PDB file of C-alpha atoms in Angstrom:
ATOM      1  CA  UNK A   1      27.750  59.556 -19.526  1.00 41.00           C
ATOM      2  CA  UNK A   2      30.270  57.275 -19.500  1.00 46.00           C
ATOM      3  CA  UNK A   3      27.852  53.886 -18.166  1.00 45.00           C
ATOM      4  CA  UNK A   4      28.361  50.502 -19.823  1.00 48.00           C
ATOM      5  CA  UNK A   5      24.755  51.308 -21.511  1.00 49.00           C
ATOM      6  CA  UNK A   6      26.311  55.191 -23.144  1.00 51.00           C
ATOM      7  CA  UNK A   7      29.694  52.931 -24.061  1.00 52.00           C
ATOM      8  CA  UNK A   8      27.321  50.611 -25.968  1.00 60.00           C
ATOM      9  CA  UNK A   9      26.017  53.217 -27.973  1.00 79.00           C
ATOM     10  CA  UNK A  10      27.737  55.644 -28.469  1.00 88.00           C
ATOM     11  CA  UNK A  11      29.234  56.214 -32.297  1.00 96.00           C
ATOM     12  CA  UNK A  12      32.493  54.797 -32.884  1.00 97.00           C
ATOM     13  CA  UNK A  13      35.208  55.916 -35.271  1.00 98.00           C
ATOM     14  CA  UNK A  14      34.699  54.411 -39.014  1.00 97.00           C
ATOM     15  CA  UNK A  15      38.576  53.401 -39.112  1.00 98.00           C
ATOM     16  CA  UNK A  16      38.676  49.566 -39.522  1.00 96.00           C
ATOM     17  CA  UNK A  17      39.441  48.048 -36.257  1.00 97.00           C
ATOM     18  CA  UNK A  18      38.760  50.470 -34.582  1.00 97.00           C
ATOM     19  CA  UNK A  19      36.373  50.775 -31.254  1.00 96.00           C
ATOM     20  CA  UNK A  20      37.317  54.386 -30.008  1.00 97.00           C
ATOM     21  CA  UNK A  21      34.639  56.893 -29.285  1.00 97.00           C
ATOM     22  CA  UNK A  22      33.890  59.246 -32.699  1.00 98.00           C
ATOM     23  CA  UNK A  23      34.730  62.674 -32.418  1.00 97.00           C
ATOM     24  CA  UNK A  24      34.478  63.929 -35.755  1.00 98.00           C
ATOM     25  CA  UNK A  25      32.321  63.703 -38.636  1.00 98.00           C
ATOM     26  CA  UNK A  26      33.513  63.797 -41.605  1.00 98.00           C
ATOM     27  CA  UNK A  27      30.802  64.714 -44.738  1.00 97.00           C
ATOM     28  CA  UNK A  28      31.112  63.804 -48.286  1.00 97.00           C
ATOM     29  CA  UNK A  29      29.554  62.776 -51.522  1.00 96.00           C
ATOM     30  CA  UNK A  30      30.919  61.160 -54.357  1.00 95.00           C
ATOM     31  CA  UNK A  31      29.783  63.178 -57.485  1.00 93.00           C
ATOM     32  CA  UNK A  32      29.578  60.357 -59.992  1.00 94.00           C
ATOM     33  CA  UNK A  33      26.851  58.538 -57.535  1.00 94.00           C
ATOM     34  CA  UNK A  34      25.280  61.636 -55.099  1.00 91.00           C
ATOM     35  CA  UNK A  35      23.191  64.854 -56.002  1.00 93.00           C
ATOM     36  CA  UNK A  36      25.244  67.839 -54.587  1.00 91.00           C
ATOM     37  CA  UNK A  37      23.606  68.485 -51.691  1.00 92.00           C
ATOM     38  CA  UNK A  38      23.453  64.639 -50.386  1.00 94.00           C
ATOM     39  CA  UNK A  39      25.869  64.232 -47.440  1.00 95.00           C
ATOM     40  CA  UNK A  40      27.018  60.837 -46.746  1.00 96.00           C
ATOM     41  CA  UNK A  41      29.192  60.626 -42.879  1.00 97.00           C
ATOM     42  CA  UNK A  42      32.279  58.763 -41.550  1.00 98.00           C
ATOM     43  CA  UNK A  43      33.081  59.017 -38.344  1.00 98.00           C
ATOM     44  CA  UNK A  44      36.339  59.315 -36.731  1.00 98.00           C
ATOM     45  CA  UNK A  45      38.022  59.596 -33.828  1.00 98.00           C
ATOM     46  CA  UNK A  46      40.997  61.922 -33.283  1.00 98.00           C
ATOM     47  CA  UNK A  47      43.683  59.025 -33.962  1.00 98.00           C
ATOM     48  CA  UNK A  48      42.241  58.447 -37.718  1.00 98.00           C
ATOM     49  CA  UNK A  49      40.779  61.874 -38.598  1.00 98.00           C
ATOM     50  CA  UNK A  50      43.502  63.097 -41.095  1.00 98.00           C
ATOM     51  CA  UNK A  51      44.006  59.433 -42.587  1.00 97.00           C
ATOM     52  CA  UNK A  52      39.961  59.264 -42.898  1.00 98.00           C
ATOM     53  CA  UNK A  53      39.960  62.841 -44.255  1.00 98.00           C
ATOM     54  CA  UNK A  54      42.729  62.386 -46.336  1.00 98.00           C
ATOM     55  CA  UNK A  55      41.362  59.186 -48.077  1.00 97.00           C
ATOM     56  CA  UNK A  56      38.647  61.259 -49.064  1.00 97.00           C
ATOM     57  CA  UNK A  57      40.387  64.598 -49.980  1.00 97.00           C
ATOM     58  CA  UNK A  58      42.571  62.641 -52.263  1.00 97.00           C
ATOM     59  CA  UNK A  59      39.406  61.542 -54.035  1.00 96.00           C
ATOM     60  CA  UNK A  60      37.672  64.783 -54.585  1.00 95.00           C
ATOM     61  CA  UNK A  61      35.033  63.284 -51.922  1.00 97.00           C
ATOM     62  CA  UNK A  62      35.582  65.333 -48.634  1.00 97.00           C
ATOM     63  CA  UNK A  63      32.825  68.212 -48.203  1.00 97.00           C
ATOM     64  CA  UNK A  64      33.247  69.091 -44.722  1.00 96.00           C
ATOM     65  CA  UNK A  65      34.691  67.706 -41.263  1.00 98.00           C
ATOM     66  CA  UNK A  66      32.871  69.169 -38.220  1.00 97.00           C
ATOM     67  CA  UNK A  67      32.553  67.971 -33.984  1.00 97.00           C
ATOM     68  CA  UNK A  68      30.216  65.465 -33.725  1.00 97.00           C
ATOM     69  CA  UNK A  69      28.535  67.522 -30.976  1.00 95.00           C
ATOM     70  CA  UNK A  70      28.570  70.443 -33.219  1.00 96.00           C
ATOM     71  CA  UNK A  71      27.209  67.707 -36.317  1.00 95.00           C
ATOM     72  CA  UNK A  72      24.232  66.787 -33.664  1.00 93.00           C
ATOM     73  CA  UNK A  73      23.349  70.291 -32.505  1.00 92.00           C
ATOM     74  CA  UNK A  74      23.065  70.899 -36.308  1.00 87.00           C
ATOM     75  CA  UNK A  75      20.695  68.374 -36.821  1.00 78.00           C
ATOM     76  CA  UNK A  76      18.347  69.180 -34.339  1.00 69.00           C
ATOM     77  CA  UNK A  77      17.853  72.659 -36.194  1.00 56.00           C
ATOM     78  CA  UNK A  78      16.805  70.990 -39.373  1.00 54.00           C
TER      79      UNK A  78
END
């Protein structure tokens, strides 16, 4: 999993700058622009998951903040 093709690929963290293999997704919506159920996604790796989350908590944005493994095996159920 780790081959120069996977490394290519593979989502990064949404931090600017920043190359690091995503870990986390975090959801949200604004509510002035999104219905309630629409889910919008940064990702994040564990280095810049509280200041990601944070940026968005502060803003009344964040929804949820799951694994991005447990973010894909959701998605394959829908």
């Amino acid at each position: 999993m780790n081959s120069p093709e996977h490394a290519a690929t593979a989502p990064i963290c949404s931090a600017k700058d920043c190359r690091t293999a995503a870990v986390w997704v975090l959801a949200w919506n604004n509510p002035k622009l999104h219905t309630p159920e629409r889910r919008k996604t940064w990702l994040a790796c564990d280095e810049h998951r509280e200041h990601l989350s944070s940026f968005l908590g502060v803003r009344g944005f964040l929804k949820d903040v799951v694994t991005l493994a447990e973010w894909e095996s959701s998605a394959e159920g829908r």
